[in-house]
Structures are given as structure tokens and as C-alpha cells.
Short mmCIF file of N, CA and C in Angstrom, two decimals:
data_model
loop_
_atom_site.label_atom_id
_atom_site.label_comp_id
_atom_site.label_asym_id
_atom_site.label_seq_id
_atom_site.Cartn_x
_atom_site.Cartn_y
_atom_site.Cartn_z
N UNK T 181 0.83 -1.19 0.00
CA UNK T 181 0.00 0.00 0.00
C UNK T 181 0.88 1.25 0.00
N UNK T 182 0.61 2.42 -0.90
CA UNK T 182 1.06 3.47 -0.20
C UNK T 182 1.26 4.10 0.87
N UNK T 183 2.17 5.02 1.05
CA UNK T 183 2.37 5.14 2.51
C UNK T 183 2.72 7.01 2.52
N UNK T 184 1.86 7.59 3.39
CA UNK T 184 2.22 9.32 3.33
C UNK T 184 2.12 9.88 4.69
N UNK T 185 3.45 9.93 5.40
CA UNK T 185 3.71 10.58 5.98
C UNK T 185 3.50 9.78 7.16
N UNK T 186 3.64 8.47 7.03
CA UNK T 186 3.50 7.24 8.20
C UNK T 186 2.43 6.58 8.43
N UNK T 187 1.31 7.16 7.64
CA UNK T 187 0.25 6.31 7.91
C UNK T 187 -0.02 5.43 6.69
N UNK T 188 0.18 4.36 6.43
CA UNK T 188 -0.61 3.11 5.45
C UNK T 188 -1.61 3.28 4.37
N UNK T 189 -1.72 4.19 3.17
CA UNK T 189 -3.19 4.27 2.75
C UNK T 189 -3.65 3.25 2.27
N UNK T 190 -5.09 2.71 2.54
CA UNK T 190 -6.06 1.73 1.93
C UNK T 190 -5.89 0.81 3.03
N UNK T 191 -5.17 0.77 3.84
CA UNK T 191 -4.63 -0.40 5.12
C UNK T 191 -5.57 0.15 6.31
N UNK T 192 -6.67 -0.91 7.07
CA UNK T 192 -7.18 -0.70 8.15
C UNK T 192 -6.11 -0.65 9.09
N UNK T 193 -6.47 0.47 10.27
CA UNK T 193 -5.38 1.07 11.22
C UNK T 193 -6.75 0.69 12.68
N UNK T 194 -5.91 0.60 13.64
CA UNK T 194 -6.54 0.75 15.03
C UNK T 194 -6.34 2.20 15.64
N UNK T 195 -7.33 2.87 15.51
CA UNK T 195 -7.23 4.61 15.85
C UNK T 195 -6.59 4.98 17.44
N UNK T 196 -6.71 3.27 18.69
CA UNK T 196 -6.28 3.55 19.71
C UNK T 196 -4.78 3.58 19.44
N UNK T 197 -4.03 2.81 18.52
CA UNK T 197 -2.66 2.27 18.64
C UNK T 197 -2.27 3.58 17.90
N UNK T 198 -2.49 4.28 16.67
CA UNK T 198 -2.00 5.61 16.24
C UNK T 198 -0.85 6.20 16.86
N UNK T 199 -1.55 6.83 18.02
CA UNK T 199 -0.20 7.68 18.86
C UNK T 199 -0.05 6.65 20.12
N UNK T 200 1.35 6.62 20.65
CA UNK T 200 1.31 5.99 21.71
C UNK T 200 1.59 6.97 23.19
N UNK T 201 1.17 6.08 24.29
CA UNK T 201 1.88 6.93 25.48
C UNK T 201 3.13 7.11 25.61
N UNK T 202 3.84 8.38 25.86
CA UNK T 202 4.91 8.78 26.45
C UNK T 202 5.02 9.33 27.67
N UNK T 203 5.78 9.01 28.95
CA UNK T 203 5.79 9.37 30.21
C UNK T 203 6.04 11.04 30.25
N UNK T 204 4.95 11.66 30.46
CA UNK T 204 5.47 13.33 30.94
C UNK T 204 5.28 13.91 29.08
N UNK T 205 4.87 12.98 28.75
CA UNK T 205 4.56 14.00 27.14
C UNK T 205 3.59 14.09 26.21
N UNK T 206 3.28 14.73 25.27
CA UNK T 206 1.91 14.95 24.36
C UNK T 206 2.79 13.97 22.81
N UNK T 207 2.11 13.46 22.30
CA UNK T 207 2.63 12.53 21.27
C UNK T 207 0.94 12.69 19.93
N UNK T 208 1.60 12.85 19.00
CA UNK T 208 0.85 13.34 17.88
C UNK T 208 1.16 13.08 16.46
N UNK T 209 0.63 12.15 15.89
CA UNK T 209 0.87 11.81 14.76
C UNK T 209 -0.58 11.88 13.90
N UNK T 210 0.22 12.52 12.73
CA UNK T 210 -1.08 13.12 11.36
C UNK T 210 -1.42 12.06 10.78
N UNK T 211 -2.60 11.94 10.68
CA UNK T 211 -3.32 10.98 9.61
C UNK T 211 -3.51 11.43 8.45
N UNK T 212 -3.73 12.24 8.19
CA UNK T 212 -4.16 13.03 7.14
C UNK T 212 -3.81 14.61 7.52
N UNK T 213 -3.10 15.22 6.20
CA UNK T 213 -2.84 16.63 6.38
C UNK T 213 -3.10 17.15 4.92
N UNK T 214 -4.08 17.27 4.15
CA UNK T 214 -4.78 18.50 3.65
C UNK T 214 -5.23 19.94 3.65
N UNK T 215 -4.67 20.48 2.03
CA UNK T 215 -5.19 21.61 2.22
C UNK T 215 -6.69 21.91 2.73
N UNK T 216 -7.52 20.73 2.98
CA UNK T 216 -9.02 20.93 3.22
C UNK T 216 -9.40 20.66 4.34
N UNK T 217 -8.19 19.77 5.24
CA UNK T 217 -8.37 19.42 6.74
C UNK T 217 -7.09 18.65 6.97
N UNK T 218 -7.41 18.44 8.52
CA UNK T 218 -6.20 17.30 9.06
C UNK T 218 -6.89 16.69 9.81
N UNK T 219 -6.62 15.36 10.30
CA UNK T 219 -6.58 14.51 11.07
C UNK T 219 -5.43 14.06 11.71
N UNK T 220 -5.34 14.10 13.55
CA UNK T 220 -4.68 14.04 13.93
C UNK T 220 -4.70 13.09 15.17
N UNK T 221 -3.91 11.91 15.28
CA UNK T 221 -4.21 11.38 16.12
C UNK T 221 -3.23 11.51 17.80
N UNK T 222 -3.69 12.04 19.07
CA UNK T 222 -2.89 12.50 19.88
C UNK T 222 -3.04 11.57 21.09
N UNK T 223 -2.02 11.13 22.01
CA UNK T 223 -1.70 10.67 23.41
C UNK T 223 -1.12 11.51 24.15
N UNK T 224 -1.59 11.83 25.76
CA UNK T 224 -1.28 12.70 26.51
C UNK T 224 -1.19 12.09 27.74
N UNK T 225 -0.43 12.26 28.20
CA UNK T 225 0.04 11.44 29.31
C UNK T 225 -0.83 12.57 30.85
N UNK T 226 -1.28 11.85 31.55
CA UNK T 226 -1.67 12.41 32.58
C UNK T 226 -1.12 13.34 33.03
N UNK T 227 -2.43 14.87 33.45
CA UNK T 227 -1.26 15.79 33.42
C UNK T 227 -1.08 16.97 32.72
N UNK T 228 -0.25 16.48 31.35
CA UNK T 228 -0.15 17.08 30.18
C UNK T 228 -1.29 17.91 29.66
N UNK T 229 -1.15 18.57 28.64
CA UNK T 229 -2.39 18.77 27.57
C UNK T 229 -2.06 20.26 26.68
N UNK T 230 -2.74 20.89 26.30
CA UNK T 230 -2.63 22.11 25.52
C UNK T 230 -2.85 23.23 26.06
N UNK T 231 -2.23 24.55 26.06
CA UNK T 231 -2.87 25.10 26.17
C UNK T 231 -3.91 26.61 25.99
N UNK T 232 -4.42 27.36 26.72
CA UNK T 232 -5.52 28.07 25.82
C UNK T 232 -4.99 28.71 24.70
N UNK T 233 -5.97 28.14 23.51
CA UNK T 233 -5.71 28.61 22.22
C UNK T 233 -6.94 29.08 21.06
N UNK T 234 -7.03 29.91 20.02
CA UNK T 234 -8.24 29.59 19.31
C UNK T 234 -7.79 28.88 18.50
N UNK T 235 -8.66 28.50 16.98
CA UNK T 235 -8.52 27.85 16.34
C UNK T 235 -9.69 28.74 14.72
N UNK T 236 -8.99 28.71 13.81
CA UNK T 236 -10.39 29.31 12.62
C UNK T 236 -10.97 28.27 12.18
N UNK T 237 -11.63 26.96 12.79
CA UNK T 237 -12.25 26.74 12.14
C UNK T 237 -12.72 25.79 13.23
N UNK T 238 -13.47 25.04 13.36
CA UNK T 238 -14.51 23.95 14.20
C UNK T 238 -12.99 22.82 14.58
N UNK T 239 -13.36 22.20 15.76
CA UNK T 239 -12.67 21.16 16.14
C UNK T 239 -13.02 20.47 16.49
N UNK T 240 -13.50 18.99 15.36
CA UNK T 240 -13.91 17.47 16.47
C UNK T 240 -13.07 16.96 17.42
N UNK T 241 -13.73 16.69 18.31
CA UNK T 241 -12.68 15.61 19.08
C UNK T 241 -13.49 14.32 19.25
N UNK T 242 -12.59 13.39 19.15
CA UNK T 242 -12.93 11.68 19.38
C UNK T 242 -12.41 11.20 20.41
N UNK T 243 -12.70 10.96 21.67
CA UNK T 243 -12.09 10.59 22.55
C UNK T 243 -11.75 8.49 22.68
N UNK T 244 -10.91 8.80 22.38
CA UNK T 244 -10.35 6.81 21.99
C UNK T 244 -10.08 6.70 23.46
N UNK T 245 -9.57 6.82 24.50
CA UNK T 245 -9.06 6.29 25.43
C UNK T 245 -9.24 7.00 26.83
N UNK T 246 -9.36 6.82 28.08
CA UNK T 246 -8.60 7.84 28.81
C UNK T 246 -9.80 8.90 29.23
N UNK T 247 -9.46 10.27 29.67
CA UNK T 247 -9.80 11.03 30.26
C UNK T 247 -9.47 12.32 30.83
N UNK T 248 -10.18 13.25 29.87
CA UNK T 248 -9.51 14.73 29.75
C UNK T 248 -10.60 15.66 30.59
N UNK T 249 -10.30 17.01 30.77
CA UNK T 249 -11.28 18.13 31.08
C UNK T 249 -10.41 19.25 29.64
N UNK T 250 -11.36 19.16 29.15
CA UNK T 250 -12.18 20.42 27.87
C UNK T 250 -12.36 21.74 28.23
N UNK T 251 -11.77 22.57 28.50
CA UNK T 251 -12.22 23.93 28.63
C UNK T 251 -12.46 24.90 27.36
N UNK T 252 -13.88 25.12 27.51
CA UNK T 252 -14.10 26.20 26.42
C UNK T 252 -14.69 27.21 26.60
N UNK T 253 -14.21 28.34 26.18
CA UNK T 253 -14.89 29.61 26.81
C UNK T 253 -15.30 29.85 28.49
N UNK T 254 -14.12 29.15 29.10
CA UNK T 254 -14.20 28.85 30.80
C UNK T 254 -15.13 27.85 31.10
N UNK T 255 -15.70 27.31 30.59
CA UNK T 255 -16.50 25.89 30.69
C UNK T 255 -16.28 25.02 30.51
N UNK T 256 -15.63 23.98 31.87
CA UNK T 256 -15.29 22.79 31.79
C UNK T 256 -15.95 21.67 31.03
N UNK T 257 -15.13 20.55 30.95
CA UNK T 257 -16.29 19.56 30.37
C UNK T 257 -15.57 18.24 30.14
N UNK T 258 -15.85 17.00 31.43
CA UNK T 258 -15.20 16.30 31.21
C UNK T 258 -15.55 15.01 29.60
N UNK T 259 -14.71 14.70 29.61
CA UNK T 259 -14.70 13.65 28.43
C UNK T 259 -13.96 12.38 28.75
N UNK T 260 -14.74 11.60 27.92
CA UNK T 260 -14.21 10.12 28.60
C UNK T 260 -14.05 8.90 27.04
N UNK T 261 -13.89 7.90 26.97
CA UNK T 261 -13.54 6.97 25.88
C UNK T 261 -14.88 7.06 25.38
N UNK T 262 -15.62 6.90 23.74
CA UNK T 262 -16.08 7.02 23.29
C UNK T 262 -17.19 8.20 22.97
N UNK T 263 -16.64 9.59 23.54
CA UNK T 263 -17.40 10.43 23.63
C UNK T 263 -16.82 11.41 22.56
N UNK T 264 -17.63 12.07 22.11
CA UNK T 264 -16.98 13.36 21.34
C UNK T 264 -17.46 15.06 21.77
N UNK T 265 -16.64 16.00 21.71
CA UNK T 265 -17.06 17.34 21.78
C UNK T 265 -16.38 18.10 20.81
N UNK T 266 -17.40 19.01 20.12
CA UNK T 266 -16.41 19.67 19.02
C UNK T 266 -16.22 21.20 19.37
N UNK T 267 -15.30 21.76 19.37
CA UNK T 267 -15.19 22.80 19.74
C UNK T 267 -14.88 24.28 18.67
N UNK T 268 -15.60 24.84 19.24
CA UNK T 268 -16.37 26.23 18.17
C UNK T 268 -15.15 26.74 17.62
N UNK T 269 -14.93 27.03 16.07
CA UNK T 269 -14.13 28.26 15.81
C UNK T 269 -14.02 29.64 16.40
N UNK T 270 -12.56 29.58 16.72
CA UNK T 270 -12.51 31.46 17.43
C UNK T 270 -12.89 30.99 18.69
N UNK T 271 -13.46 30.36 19.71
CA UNK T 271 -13.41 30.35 20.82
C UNK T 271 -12.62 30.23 21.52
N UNK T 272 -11.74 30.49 22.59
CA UNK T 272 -10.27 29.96 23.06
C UNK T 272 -10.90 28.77 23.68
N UNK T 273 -9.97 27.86 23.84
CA UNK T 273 -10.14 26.30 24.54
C UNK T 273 -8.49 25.98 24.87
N UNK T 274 -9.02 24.87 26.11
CA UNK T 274 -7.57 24.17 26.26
C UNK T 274 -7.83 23.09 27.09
N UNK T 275 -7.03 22.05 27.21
CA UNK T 275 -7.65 20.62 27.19
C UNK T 275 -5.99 20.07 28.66
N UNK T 276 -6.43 19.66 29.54
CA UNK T 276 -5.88 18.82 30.43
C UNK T 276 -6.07 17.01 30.27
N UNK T 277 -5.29 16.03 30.50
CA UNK T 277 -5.85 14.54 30.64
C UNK T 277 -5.69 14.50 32.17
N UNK T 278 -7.23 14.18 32.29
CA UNK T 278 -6.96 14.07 33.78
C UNK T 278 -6.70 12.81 33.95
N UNK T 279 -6.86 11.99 33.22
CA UNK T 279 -5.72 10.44 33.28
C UNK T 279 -5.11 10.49 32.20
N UNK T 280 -4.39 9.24 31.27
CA UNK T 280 -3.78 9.03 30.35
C UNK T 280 -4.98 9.18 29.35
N UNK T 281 -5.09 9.90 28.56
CA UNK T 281 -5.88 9.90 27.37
C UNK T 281 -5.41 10.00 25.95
N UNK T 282 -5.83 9.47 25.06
CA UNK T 282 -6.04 9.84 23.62
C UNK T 282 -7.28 9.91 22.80
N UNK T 283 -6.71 11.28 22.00
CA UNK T 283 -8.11 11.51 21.12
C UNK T 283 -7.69 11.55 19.53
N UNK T 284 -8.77 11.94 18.28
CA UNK T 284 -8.79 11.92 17.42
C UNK T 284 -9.33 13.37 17.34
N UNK T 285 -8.39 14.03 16.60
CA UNK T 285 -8.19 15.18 16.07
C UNK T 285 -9.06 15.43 15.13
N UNK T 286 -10.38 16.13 14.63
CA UNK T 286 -10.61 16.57 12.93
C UNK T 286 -11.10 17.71 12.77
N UNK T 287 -10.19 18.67 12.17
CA UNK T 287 -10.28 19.49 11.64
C UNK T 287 -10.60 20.14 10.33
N UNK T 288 -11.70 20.66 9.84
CA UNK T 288 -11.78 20.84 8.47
C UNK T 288 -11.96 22.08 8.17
N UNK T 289 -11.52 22.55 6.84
CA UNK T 289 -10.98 23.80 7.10
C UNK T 289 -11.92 24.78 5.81
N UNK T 290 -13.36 25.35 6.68
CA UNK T 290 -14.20 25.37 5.42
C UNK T 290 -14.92 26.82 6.04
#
């Protein structure tokens, strides 16, 4: 199969195995990086996380694993394995794992 930028195309992938844990670090590997969006798959080690930032355009999140608090526009919001929250363009947000978590990144840029 082709291969761009580490990910396998046409090859089924396990979205938990993507990024792995690193002790004390944020770990992030692109699935897809288009001029029309990205997909990004991230592990955050308890702890860790981003922080406040905007963004121009909408942000899914997929929560694969684990367990974060979501802040958006000062409004917490926990998230847990199979949940999603997408977060508004232009709003500032910033994201803690309050355990080991990973999510799925999608961004589209419209």
C-alpha cells in the first residue's frame, strides 16, 4: 500500500494504537494533512495537555481512550472513551488529561 507521511493508505489502522503513550509528554501523529483538513491522532500522558488557544475553524474531538477536562470559553467539560465534543471556531479552549488519554483530532478547514 502506499504510505504518506506514516500512515498506510487503503490499510485498516486501530485509531487507539495511532499515537502511543509517552511518560510526561503529548505525542501526535497526522493521519491526514490537507489543504481541506487534518486529522490528527494524539496521546497525553496524565497531566499534560494544551494550552488556551483559538482555532479558525470547528474542532472534532474523538475521545479513543482515557480522560480529559475540555475547557471552552471557561467551561469545563469532562470527556471520557467514546465520547466526542467539538469545539467552536474562534473560541479559546484548552484541554488537560486528567488520566492518560487519547483523542482523534478533525479538523476541516471550510
Amino acid at each position: 500500500m502506499a504510505e504518506k507521511k506514516g500512515v498506510a493508505l487503503g490499510e485498516a489502522l486501530n485509531l487507539v494504537n495511532l499515537a502511543g503513550y509517552q511518560d510526561g509528554a503529548v505525542v501526535s501523529r497526522t493521519v491526514i494533512d490537507k489543504p481541506v483538513g487534518t486529522i490528527t491522532a494524539f496521546a497525553f500522558d496524565a497531566g499534560e495537555g494544551l494550552s488556551e488557544h483559538t482555532a479558525p475553524y470547528d474542532a472534532f474531538v474523538q475521545v479513543l481512550d482515557g480522560e480529559a477536562e475540555i475547557n471552552i470559553e471557561g467551561t469545563a467539560h469532562t470527556v471520557s472513551a467514546g465520547e466526542i465534543i467539538i469545539m467552536p471556531a474562534n473560541k479559546p479552549h484548552s484541554l488537560r488529561a486528567v488520566k492518560r488519554f487519547k483523542m482523534l483530532l478533525v479538523m476541516i478547514r471550510a
